[in-house]
PDB file of C-alpha atoms in Angstrom:
ATOM      1  CA  UNK A  11       0.000   0.000   0.000  1.00  0.00           C
ATOM      2  CA  UNK A  12       2.782   2.417   0.957  1.00  0.00           C
ATOM      3  CA  UNK A  13       4.680   1.439  -2.243  1.00  0.00           C
ATOM      4  CA  UNK A  14       1.746   2.529  -4.403  1.00  0.00           C
ATOM      5  CA  UNK A  15       1.501   5.894  -2.607  1.00  0.00           C
ATOM      6  CA  UNK A  16       5.201   6.642  -2.917  1.00  0.00           C
ATOM      7  CA  UNK A  17       5.213   5.515  -6.578  1.00  0.00           C
ATOM      8  CA  UNK A  18       2.349   7.923  -7.314  1.00  0.00           C
ATOM      9  CA  UNK A  19       4.290  10.803  -5.826  1.00  0.00           C
ATOM     10  CA  UNK A  20       7.436   9.863  -7.775  1.00  0.00           C
ATOM     11  CA  UNK A  21       5.492   9.931 -11.050  1.00  0.00           C
ATOM     12  CA  UNK A  22       3.986  13.284 -10.125  1.00  0.00           C
ATOM     13  CA  UNK A  23       7.315  14.986  -9.524  1.00  0.00           C
ATOM     14  CA  UNK A  24       8.839  13.306 -12.590  1.00  0.00           C
ATOM     15  CA  UNK A  25       6.085  14.741 -14.803  1.00  0.00           C
ATOM     16  CA  UNK A  26       6.765  18.256 -13.481  1.00  0.00           C
ATOM     17  CA  UNK A  27      10.452  17.904 -14.260  1.00  0.00           C
ATOM     18  CA  UNK A  28       9.705  16.589 -17.747  1.00  0.00           C
ATOM     19  CA  UNK A  29       7.346  19.482 -18.508  1.00  0.00           C
ATOM     20  CA  UNK A  30       9.989  21.970 -17.475  1.00  0.00           C
ATOM     21  CA  UNK A  31      12.596  20.600 -19.913  1.00  0.00           C
ATOM     22  CA  UNK A  32      10.440  19.860 -22.986  1.00  0.00           C
ATOM     23  CA  UNK A  33      10.699  22.034 -26.132  1.00  0.00           C
ATOM     24  CA  UNK A  34      14.411  22.664 -25.829  1.00  0.00           C
ATOM     25  CA  UNK A  35      13.959  25.232 -23.044  1.00  0.00           C
ATOM     26  CA  UNK A  36      16.439  25.267 -20.236  1.00  0.00           C
ATOM     27  CA  UNK A  37      15.667  25.730 -16.570  1.00  0.00           C
ATOM     28  CA  UNK A  38      16.119  29.387 -15.490  1.00  0.00           C
ATOM     29  CA  UNK A  39      19.554  30.287 -14.222  1.00  0.00           C
ATOM     30  CA  UNK A  40      19.824  31.040 -10.545  1.00  0.00           C
ATOM     31  CA  UNK A  41      19.697  34.772  -9.714  1.00  0.00           C
ATOM     32  CA  UNK A  42      22.917  36.577  -8.929  1.00  0.00           C
ATOM     33  CA  UNK A  43      24.021  36.333  -5.361  1.00  0.00           C
ATOM     34  CA  UNK A  44      23.620  40.034  -4.838  1.00  0.00           C
ATOM     35  CA  UNK A  45      19.975  40.145  -6.036  1.00  0.00           C
ATOM     36  CA  UNK A  46      18.581  37.632  -3.516  1.00  0.00           C
ATOM     37  CA  UNK A  47      17.508  40.345  -1.149  1.00  0.00           C
ATOM     38  CA  UNK A  48      16.687  42.974  -3.787  1.00  0.00           C
ATOM     39  CA  UNK A  49      13.327  44.302  -4.878  1.00  0.00           C
ATOM     40  CA  UNK A  50      13.863  43.691  -8.616  1.00  0.00           C
ATOM     41  CA  UNK A  51      14.083  40.447 -10.584  1.00  0.00           C
ATOM     42  CA  UNK A  52      15.172  38.518  -7.505  1.00  0.00           C
ATOM     43  CA  UNK A  53      11.905  39.342  -5.763  1.00  0.00           C
ATOM     44  CA  UNK A  54       9.868  38.209  -8.766  1.00  0.00           C
ATOM     45  CA  UNK A  55      11.792  34.960  -8.988  1.00  0.00           C
ATOM     46  CA  UNK A  56      11.183  34.352  -5.296  1.00  0.00           C
ATOM     47  CA  UNK A  57       7.465  34.951  -5.725  1.00  0.00           C
ATOM     48  CA  UNK A  58       7.244  32.435  -8.551  1.00  0.00           C
ATOM     49  CA  UNK A  59       9.133  29.881  -6.498  1.00  0.00           C
ATOM     50  CA  UNK A  60       6.792  30.332  -3.537  1.00  0.00           C
ATOM     51  CA  UNK A  61       3.729  29.942  -5.796  1.00  0.00           C
ATOM     52  CA  UNK A  62       5.161  26.762  -7.310  1.00  0.00           C
ATOM     53  CA  UNK A  63       5.891  25.340  -3.858  1.00  0.00           C
ATOM     54  CA  UNK A  64       2.385  26.232  -2.691  1.00  0.00           C
ATOM     55  CA  UNK A  65       0.907  24.550  -5.755  1.00  0.00           C
ATOM     56  CA  UNK A  66       2.857  21.398  -5.081  1.00  0.00           C
ATOM     57  CA  UNK A  67       1.790  21.400  -1.422  1.00  0.00           C
ATOM     58  CA  UNK A  68      -1.871  21.716  -2.401  1.00  0.00           C
ATOM     59  CA  UNK A  69      -1.603  19.037  -5.046  1.00  0.00           C
ATOM     60  CA  UNK A  70       0.306  16.748  -2.666  1.00  0.00           C
ATOM     61  CA  UNK A  71      -2.305  17.082   0.084  1.00  0.00           C
ATOM     62  CA  UNK A  72      -4.961  14.702  -1.339  1.00  0.00           C
ATOM     63  CA  UNK A  73      -2.305  12.072  -1.969  1.00  0.00           C
ATOM     64  CA  UNK A  74      -1.264  12.153   1.704  1.00  0.00           C
ATOM     65  CA  UNK A  75      -4.851  11.934   2.950  1.00  0.00           C
ATOM     66  CA  UNK A  76      -5.565   9.096   0.535  1.00  0.00           C
ATOM     67  CA  UNK A  77      -2.546   7.203   1.837  1.00  0.00           C
ATOM     68  CA  UNK A  78      -3.704   7.775   5.408  1.00  0.00           C
ATOM     69  CA  UNK A  79      -7.218   6.525   4.657  1.00  0.00           C
ATOM     70  CA  UNK A  80      -5.848   3.476   2.858  1.00  0.00           C
ATOM     71  CA  UNK A  81      -3.646   2.795   5.882  1.00  0.00           C
ATOM     72  CA  UNK A  82      -6.665   2.884   8.205  1.00  0.00           C
ATOM     73  CA  UNK A  83      -8.718   0.603   5.959  1.00  0.00           C
ATOM     74  CA  UNK A  84      -5.886  -1.878   5.497  1.00  0.00           C
ATOM     75  CA  UNK A  85      -5.020  -1.851   9.208  1.00  0.00           C
ATOM     76  CA  UNK A  86      -8.639  -2.534  10.141  1.00  0.00           C
ATOM     77  CA  UNK A  87      -8.792  -5.351   7.627  1.00  0.00           C
ATOM     78  CA  UNK A  88      -5.659  -6.941   9.061  1.00  0.00           C
ATOM     79  CA  UNK A  89      -7.082  -6.801  12.604  1.00  0.00           C
ATOM     80  CA  UNK A  90     -10.353  -8.427  11.508  1.00  0.00           C
ATOM     81  CA  UNK A  91      -8.462 -11.095   9.552  1.00  0.00           C
ATOM     82  CA  UNK A  92      -6.218 -12.099  12.446  1.00  0.00           C
ATOM     83  CA  UNK A  93      -9.159 -12.126  14.861  1.00  0.00           C
ATOM     84  CA  UNK A  94     -10.994 -14.550  12.571  1.00  0.00           C
ATOM     85  CA  UNK A  95      -7.865 -16.671  12.180  1.00  0.00           C
ATOM     86  CA  UNK A  96      -7.432 -16.836  15.950  1.00  0.00           C
ATOM     87  CA  UNK A  97     -11.025 -17.980  16.460  1.00  0.00           C
ATOM     88  CA  UNK A  98     -10.678 -20.508  13.645  1.00  0.00           C
ATOM     89  CA  UNK A  99      -7.482 -21.892  15.164  1.00  0.00           C
ATOM     90  CA  UNK A 100      -9.128 -22.276  18.587  1.00  0.00           C
ATOM     91  CA  UNK A 101     -12.100 -24.050  16.998  1.00  0.00           C
ATOM     92  CA  UNK A 102      -9.767 -26.408  15.138  1.00  0.00           C
ATOM     93  CA  UNK A 103      -8.014 -27.272  18.383  1.00  0.00           C
ATOM     94  CA  UNK A 104     -11.353 -28.021  20.036  1.00  0.00           C
ATOM     95  CA  UNK A 105     -12.480 -30.223  17.156  1.00  0.00           C
ATOM     96  CA  UNK A 106      -9.137 -32.000  17.049  1.00  0.00           C
ATOM     97  CA  UNK A 107      -9.285 -32.667  20.778  1.00  0.00           C
ATOM     98  CA  UNK A 108     -12.869 -33.938  20.664  1.00  0.00           C
ATOM     99  CA  UNK A 109     -11.977 -36.316  17.836  1.00  0.00           C
ATOM    100  CA  UNK A 110      -9.199 -37.999  19.793  1.00  0.00           C
ATOM    101  CA  UNK A 111     -10.221 -41.287  21.341  1.00  0.00           C
ATOM    102  CA  UNK A 112      -8.845 -42.299  24.743  1.00  0.00           C
ATOM    103  CA  UNK A 113      -5.406 -43.806  24.422  1.00  0.00           C
ATOM    104  CA  UNK A 114      -4.708 -42.242  21.025  1.00  0.00           C
ATOM    105  CA  UNK A 115      -1.784 -39.884  20.526  1.00  0.00           C
ATOM    106  CA  UNK A 116      -1.751 -36.913  18.162  1.00  0.00           C
ATOM    107  CA  UNK A 117       1.750 -35.750  18.938  1.00  0.00           C
ATOM    108  CA  UNK A 118       0.685 -33.192  21.551  1.00  0.00           C
ATOM    109  CA  UNK A 119       1.586 -33.037  25.213  1.00  0.00           C
ATOM    110  CA  UNK A 120      -0.456 -35.388  27.402  1.00  0.00           C
ATOM    111  CA  UNK A 121      -2.948 -33.878  29.836  1.00  0.00           C
ATOM    112  CA  UNK A 122      -3.092 -35.396  33.294  1.00  0.00           C
ATOM    113  CA  UNK A 123      -0.652 -37.398  35.346  1.00  0.00           C
ATOM    114  CA  UNK A 124       0.373 -38.354  38.877  1.00  0.00           C
ATOM    115  CA  UNK A 125      -0.392 -36.010  41.757  1.00  0.00           C
ATOM    116  CA  UNK A 126      -0.584 -36.050  45.525  1.00  0.00           C
ATOM    117  CA  UNK A 127      -2.929 -33.686  47.377  1.00  0.00           C
ATOM    118  CA  UNK A 128      -5.223 -33.487  50.413  1.00  0.00           C
ATOM    119  CA  UNK A 129      -8.986 -33.710  50.126  1.00  0.00           C
ATOM    120  CA  UNK A 130     -11.333 -31.435  52.071  1.00  0.00           C
ATOM    121  CA  UNK A 131     -11.306 -33.932  54.954  1.00  0.00           C
ATOM    122  CA  UNK A 132      -7.527 -33.717  55.228  1.00  0.00           C
ATOM    123  CA  UNK A 133      -6.877 -37.188  53.789  1.00  0.00           C
ATOM    124  CA  UNK A 134      -4.121 -37.822  51.212  1.00  0.00           C
ATOM    125  CA  UNK A 135      -5.428 -38.295  47.672  1.00  0.00           C
ATOM    126  CA  UNK A 136      -3.681 -39.309  44.457  1.00  0.00           C
ATOM    127  CA  UNK A 137      -4.842 -39.810  40.882  1.00  0.00           C
ATOM    128  CA  UNK A 138      -5.230 -43.524  41.671  1.00  0.00           C
ATOM    129  CA  UNK A 139      -8.179 -42.766  43.956  1.00  0.00           C
ATOM    130  CA  UNK A 140     -10.184 -41.768  40.884  1.00  0.00           C
ATOM    131  CA  UNK A 141      -9.437 -44.877  38.845  1.00  0.00           C
ATOM    132  CA  UNK A 142     -12.590 -46.703  37.767  1.00  0.00           C
ATOM    133  CA  UNK A 143     -14.670 -43.485  37.786  1.00  0.00           C
ATOM    134  CA  UNK A 144     -15.518 -40.779  35.323  1.00  0.00           C
ATOM    135  CA  UNK A 145     -14.154 -37.560  36.798  1.00  0.00           C
ATOM    136  CA  UNK A 146     -14.634 -33.880  35.991  1.00  0.00           C
ATOM    137  CA  UNK A 147     -11.853 -31.588  37.240  1.00  0.00           C
ATOM    138  CA  UNK A 148     -12.033 -27.820  37.667  1.00  0.00           C
ATOM    139  CA  UNK A 149      -9.174 -25.591  38.852  1.00  0.00           C
ATOM    140  CA  UNK A 150      -9.974 -22.387  40.730  1.00  0.00           C
ATOM    141  CA  UNK A 151      -9.750 -20.711  44.127  1.00  0.00           C
ATOM    142  CA  UNK A 152     -12.179 -20.097  46.971  1.00  0.00           C
ATOM    143  CA  UNK A 153     -11.765 -16.296  47.005  1.00  0.00           C
ATOM    144  CA  UNK A 154     -12.770 -16.044  43.351  1.00  0.00           C
ATOM    145  CA  UNK A 155     -15.514 -13.384  43.193  1.00  0.00           C
ATOM    146  CA  UNK A 156     -17.646 -14.630  40.297  1.00  0.00           C
ATOM    147  CA  UNK A 157     -16.221 -16.958  37.638  1.00  0.00           C
ATOM    148  CA  UNK A 158     -15.399 -19.913  39.901  1.00  0.00           C
ATOM    149  CA  UNK A 159     -18.795 -19.890  41.656  1.00  0.00           C
ATOM    150  CA  UNK A 160     -20.533 -19.702  38.276  1.00  0.00           C
ATOM    151  CA  UNK A 161     -18.491 -22.575  36.850  1.00  0.00           C
ATOM    152  CA  UNK A 162     -18.941 -24.762  39.934  1.00  0.00           C
ATOM    153  CA  UNK A 163     -22.694 -24.159  39.943  1.00  0.00           C
ATOM    154  CA  UNK A 164     -22.752 -25.156  36.281  1.00  0.00           C
ATOM    155  CA  UNK A 165     -20.693 -28.250  37.055  1.00  0.00           C
ATOM    156  CA  UNK A 166     -23.008 -29.240  39.915  1.00  0.00           C
ATOM    157  CA  UNK A 167     -26.136 -28.789  37.790  1.00  0.00           C
ATOM    158  CA  UNK A 168     -24.590 -30.773  34.913  1.00  0.00           C
ATOM    159  CA  UNK A 169     -23.658 -33.644  37.234  1.00  0.00           C
ATOM    160  CA  UNK A 170     -27.281 -33.885  38.380  1.00  0.00           C
ATOM    161  CA  UNK A 171     -28.579 -33.724  34.798  1.00  0.00           C
ATOM    162  CA  UNK A 172     -26.228 -36.510  33.714  1.00  0.00           C
ATOM    163  CA  UNK A 173     -27.492 -38.743  36.495  1.00  0.00           C
ATOM    164  CA  UNK A 174     -31.108 -37.863  35.783  1.00  0.00           C
ATOM    165  CA  UNK A 175     -30.972 -38.252  31.985  1.00  0.00           C
ATOM    166  CA  UNK A 176     -28.525 -41.131  31.547  1.00  0.00           C
ATOM    167  CA  UNK A 177     -28.209 -42.738  34.986  1.00  0.00           C
ATOM    168  CA  UNK A 178     -24.457 -42.109  34.875  1.00  0.00           C
ATOM    169  CA  UNK A 179     -22.205 -41.078  37.752  1.00  0.00           C
ATOM    170  CA  UNK A 180     -19.488 -38.481  37.274  1.00  0.00           C
ATOM    171  CA  UNK A 181     -17.300 -37.348  40.166  1.00  0.00           C
ATOM    172  CA  UNK A 182     -16.916 -33.541  40.356  1.00  0.00           C
ATOM    173  CA  UNK A 183     -13.541 -32.337  41.678  1.00  0.00           C
ATOM    174  CA  UNK A 184     -12.371 -28.836  42.589  1.00  0.00           C
ATOM    175  CA  UNK A 185      -8.585 -28.266  42.780  1.00  0.00           C
ATOM    176  CA  UNK A 186      -7.350 -24.990  44.211  1.00  0.00           C
ATOM    177  CA  UNK A 187      -4.657 -22.892  42.555  1.00  0.00           C
ATOM    178  CA  UNK A 188      -4.331 -20.754  45.689  1.00  0.00           C
ATOM    179  CA  UNK A 189      -2.718 -23.054  48.287  1.00  0.00           C
ATOM    180  CA  UNK A 190      -1.574 -20.115  50.435  1.00  0.00           C
ATOM    181  CA  UNK A 191      -5.133 -19.259  51.487  1.00  0.00           C
ATOM    182  CA  UNK A 192      -7.080 -22.392  50.585  1.00  0.00           C
ATOM    183  CA  UNK A 193      -6.471 -24.612  53.589  1.00  0.00           C
ATOM    184  CA  UNK A 194      -8.279 -27.909  54.106  1.00  0.00           C
ATOM    185  CA  UNK A 195     -10.886 -26.172  56.272  1.00  0.00           C
ATOM    186  CA  UNK A 196     -11.360 -23.346  53.772  1.00  0.00           C
ATOM    187  CA  UNK A 197     -11.848 -25.755  50.892  1.00  0.00           C
ATOM    188  CA  UNK A 198     -14.255 -27.921  52.915  1.00  0.00           C
ATOM    189  CA  UNK A 199     -16.485 -24.951  53.727  1.00  0.00           C
ATOM    190  CA  UNK A 200     -16.350 -23.847  50.110  1.00  0.00           C
ATOM    191  CA  UNK A 201     -17.237 -27.047  48.240  1.00  0.00           C
ATOM    192  CA  UNK A 202     -20.219 -27.893  50.440  1.00  0.00           C
ATOM    193  CA  UNK A 203     -21.929 -24.764  49.112  1.00  0.00           C
ATOM    194  CA  UNK A 204     -22.191 -26.262  45.624  1.00  0.00           C
ATOM    195  CA  UNK A 205     -22.804 -30.018  45.666  1.00  0.00           C
ATOM    196  CA  UNK A 206     -22.670 -32.799  48.271  1.00  0.00           C
ATOM    197  CA  UNK A 207     -20.535 -34.933  45.940  1.00  0.00           C
ATOM    198  CA  UNK A 208     -18.044 -32.189  45.076  1.00  0.00           C
ATOM    199  CA  UNK A 209     -14.535 -33.115  46.239  1.00  0.00           C
ATOM    200  CA  UNK A 210     -12.157 -30.300  47.129  1.00  0.00           C
ATOM    201  CA  UNK A 211      -8.400 -30.765  46.844  1.00  0.00           C
ATOM    202  CA  UNK A 212      -5.535 -28.623  48.133  1.00  0.00           C
ATOM    203  CA  UNK A 213      -1.878 -29.079  48.990  1.00  0.00           C
ATOM    204  CA  UNK A 214       1.456 -27.360  49.289  1.00  0.00           C
ATOM    205  CA  UNK A 215       2.618 -24.796  46.756  1.00  0.00           C
ATOM    206  CA  UNK A 216       4.811 -27.386  45.037  1.00  0.00           C
ATOM    207  CA  UNK A 217       2.063 -30.027  44.970  1.00  0.00           C
ATOM    208  CA  UNK A 218      -0.440 -27.618  43.448  1.00  0.00           C
ATOM    209  CA  UNK A 219       2.126 -26.455  40.916  1.00  0.00           C
ATOM    210  CA  UNK A 220       2.774 -30.066  39.909  1.00  0.00           C
ATOM    211  CA  UNK A 221      -0.856 -30.969  39.296  1.00  0.00           C
ATOM    212  CA  UNK A 222      -1.505 -27.685  37.480  1.00  0.00           C
ATOM    213  CA  UNK A 223       1.459 -28.357  35.214  1.00  0.00           C
ATOM    214  CA  UNK A 224       0.232 -31.907  34.563  1.00  0.00           C
ATOM    215  CA  UNK A 225      -3.160 -30.578  33.433  1.00  0.00           C
ATOM    216  CA  UNK A 226      -1.667 -27.639  31.517  1.00  0.00           C
ATOM    217  CA  UNK A 227      -3.433 -25.143  33.759  1.00  0.00           C
ATOM    218  CA  UNK A 228      -2.293 -21.544  33.716  1.00  0.00           C
ATOM    219  CA  UNK A 229      -2.510 -19.575  36.967  1.00  0.00           C
ATOM    220  CA  UNK A 230      -0.824 -16.471  38.361  1.00  0.00           C
ATOM    221  CA  UNK A 231      -1.384 -14.401  41.486  1.00  0.00           C
ATOM    222  CA  UNK A 232      -2.067 -10.730  40.805  1.00  0.00           C
ATOM    223  CA  UNK A 233       0.388  -8.188  42.160  1.00  0.00           C
ATOM    224  CA  UNK A 234      -1.460  -6.904  45.209  1.00  0.00           C
ATOM    225  CA  UNK A 235      -0.203  -6.395  48.723  1.00  0.00           C
ATOM    226  CA  UNK A 236      -1.532  -8.396  51.660  1.00  0.00           C
ATOM    227  CA  UNK A 237      -3.949 -11.310  51.502  1.00  0.00           C
ATOM    228  CA  UNK A 238      -6.598  -9.542  49.412  1.00  0.00           C
ATOM    229  CA  UNK A 239      -5.451 -10.669  45.962  1.00  0.00           C
ATOM    230  CA  UNK A 240      -6.919 -12.481  42.974  1.00  0.00           C
ATOM    231  CA  UNK A 241      -5.562 -15.329  40.875  1.00  0.00           C
ATOM    232  CA  UNK A 242      -5.732 -15.346  37.088  1.00  0.00           C
ATOM    233  CA  UNK A 243      -6.255 -18.901  35.845  1.00  0.00           C
ATOM    234  CA  UNK A 244      -7.552 -21.091  33.046  1.00  0.00           C
ATOM    235  CA  UNK A 245     -11.332 -21.525  32.986  1.00  0.00           C
ATOM    236  CA  UNK A 246     -11.598 -25.126  31.845  1.00  0.00           C
ATOM    237  CA  UNK A 247     -13.140 -28.401  33.028  1.00  0.00           C
ATOM    238  CA  UNK A 248     -11.312 -31.637  32.238  1.00  0.00           C
ATOM    239  CA  UNK A 249     -13.169 -34.896  31.671  1.00  0.00           C
ATOM    240  CA  UNK A 250     -11.095 -37.960  32.604  1.00  0.00           C
ATOM    241  CA  UNK A 251     -12.132 -41.540  31.859  1.00  0.00           C
ATOM    242  CA  UNK A 252     -11.993 -44.451  34.355  1.00  0.00           C
ATOM    243  CA  UNK A 253      -8.358 -45.077  33.364  1.00  0.00           C
ATOM    244  CA  UNK A 254      -7.631 -41.455  34.319  1.00  0.00           C
ATOM    245  CA  UNK A 255      -6.904 -40.622  30.702  1.00  0.00           C
ATOM    246  CA  UNK A 256      -7.859 -37.229  29.345  1.00  0.00           C
ATOM    247  CA  UNK A 257     -10.968 -37.277  27.142  1.00  0.00           C
ATOM    248  CA  UNK A 258     -12.073 -33.692  26.545  1.00  0.00           C
ATOM    249  CA  UNK A 259     -12.015 -30.202  28.010  1.00  0.00           C
ATOM    250  CA  UNK A 260     -14.991 -27.862  28.355  1.00  0.00           C
ATOM    251  CA  UNK A 261     -14.577 -24.095  28.356  1.00  0.00           C
ATOM    252  CA  UNK A 262     -16.654 -21.283  29.759  1.00  0.00           C
ATOM    253  CA  UNK A 263     -18.755 -21.183  26.575  1.00  0.00           C
ATOM    254  CA  UNK A 264     -20.569 -24.417  27.555  1.00  0.00           C
ATOM    255  CA  UNK A 265     -23.828 -23.982  29.420  1.00  0.00           C
ATOM    256  CA  UNK A 266     -25.309 -26.587  31.768  1.00  0.00           C
ATOM    257  CA  UNK A 267     -27.225 -28.489  29.081  1.00  0.00           C
ATOM    258  CA  UNK A 268     -24.427 -28.589  26.508  1.00  0.00           C
ATOM    259  CA  UNK A 269     -21.961 -29.633  29.215  1.00  0.00           C
ATOM    260  CA  UNK A 270     -24.196 -32.467  30.421  1.00  0.00           C
ATOM    261  CA  UNK A 271     -25.036 -33.660  26.897  1.00  0.00           C
ATOM    262  CA  UNK A 272     -21.392 -33.506  25.839  1.00  0.00           C
ATOM    263  CA  UNK A 273     -20.250 -35.625  28.781  1.00  0.00           C
ATOM    264  CA  UNK A 274     -23.031 -38.174  28.232  1.00  0.00           C
ATOM    265  CA  UNK A 275     -21.988 -38.470  24.586  1.00  0.00           C
ATOM    266  CA  UNK A 276     -18.327 -39.057  25.497  1.00  0.00           C
ATOM    267  CA  UNK A 277     -19.184 -41.700  28.099  1.00  0.00           C
ATOM    268  CA  UNK A 278     -21.473 -43.608  25.728  1.00  0.00           C
ATOM    269  CA  UNK A 279     -18.889 -43.538  22.943  1.00  0.00           C
ATOM    270  CA  UNK A 280     -16.253 -44.822  25.343  1.00  0.00           C
ATOM    271  CA  UNK A 281     -18.354 -47.896  26.058  1.00  0.00           C
TER     272      UNK A 281
END
């Protein structure tokens, strides 16, 4: 785009130069040094030069504005294009993940793995305790103001719908990403507000970091002084099969019905 604008200007100035030299005429000789400040021919020459410069400035104005407008249009188009490409890429990843059957490998990093934490009763828990069960994991923190409560309420409602519609049991699990504040007691009081079957897990900073890394969960404490801080984290639920193999993840865009129906579909296909 810029190349076209600059090329247009180059042609414009070239045409002026060509017009000045056509017909065998020569460009006017520069005025004598002593006449530059005089009132005679030097003044007239200066006036002509100023008029020519003004004419060029006026004629060059529309070209500059046109270039600016083209820049805005092109820039906006690029932004829209990359936004669409980003959404398309995310959708492809979701479709690719949903198409993977348990036990298959597509060359990507595995999700899930060994961990050791404490449940909300203070008892040690590992990934082996969930073998033989369908499990739905969600990572969050008890001081979360809105997103975590919304997601856990959705999880609880979906678990009930799955049992009601398909007579299937899925174990809901909440894992904290804020071990500094989320003690066993804090997690116990928190999970009982959502569902009687919801299991809360916590642990040391290193233990939580290990399980978050295993499930590819992003989390980061915001830079705030004292204990009144928030934690940025991934908003994803992970469905694990009875072999504790990753099956599918569900983002914030799933509502209760689509979450329940999606899990039922995965369980039936697994059988």
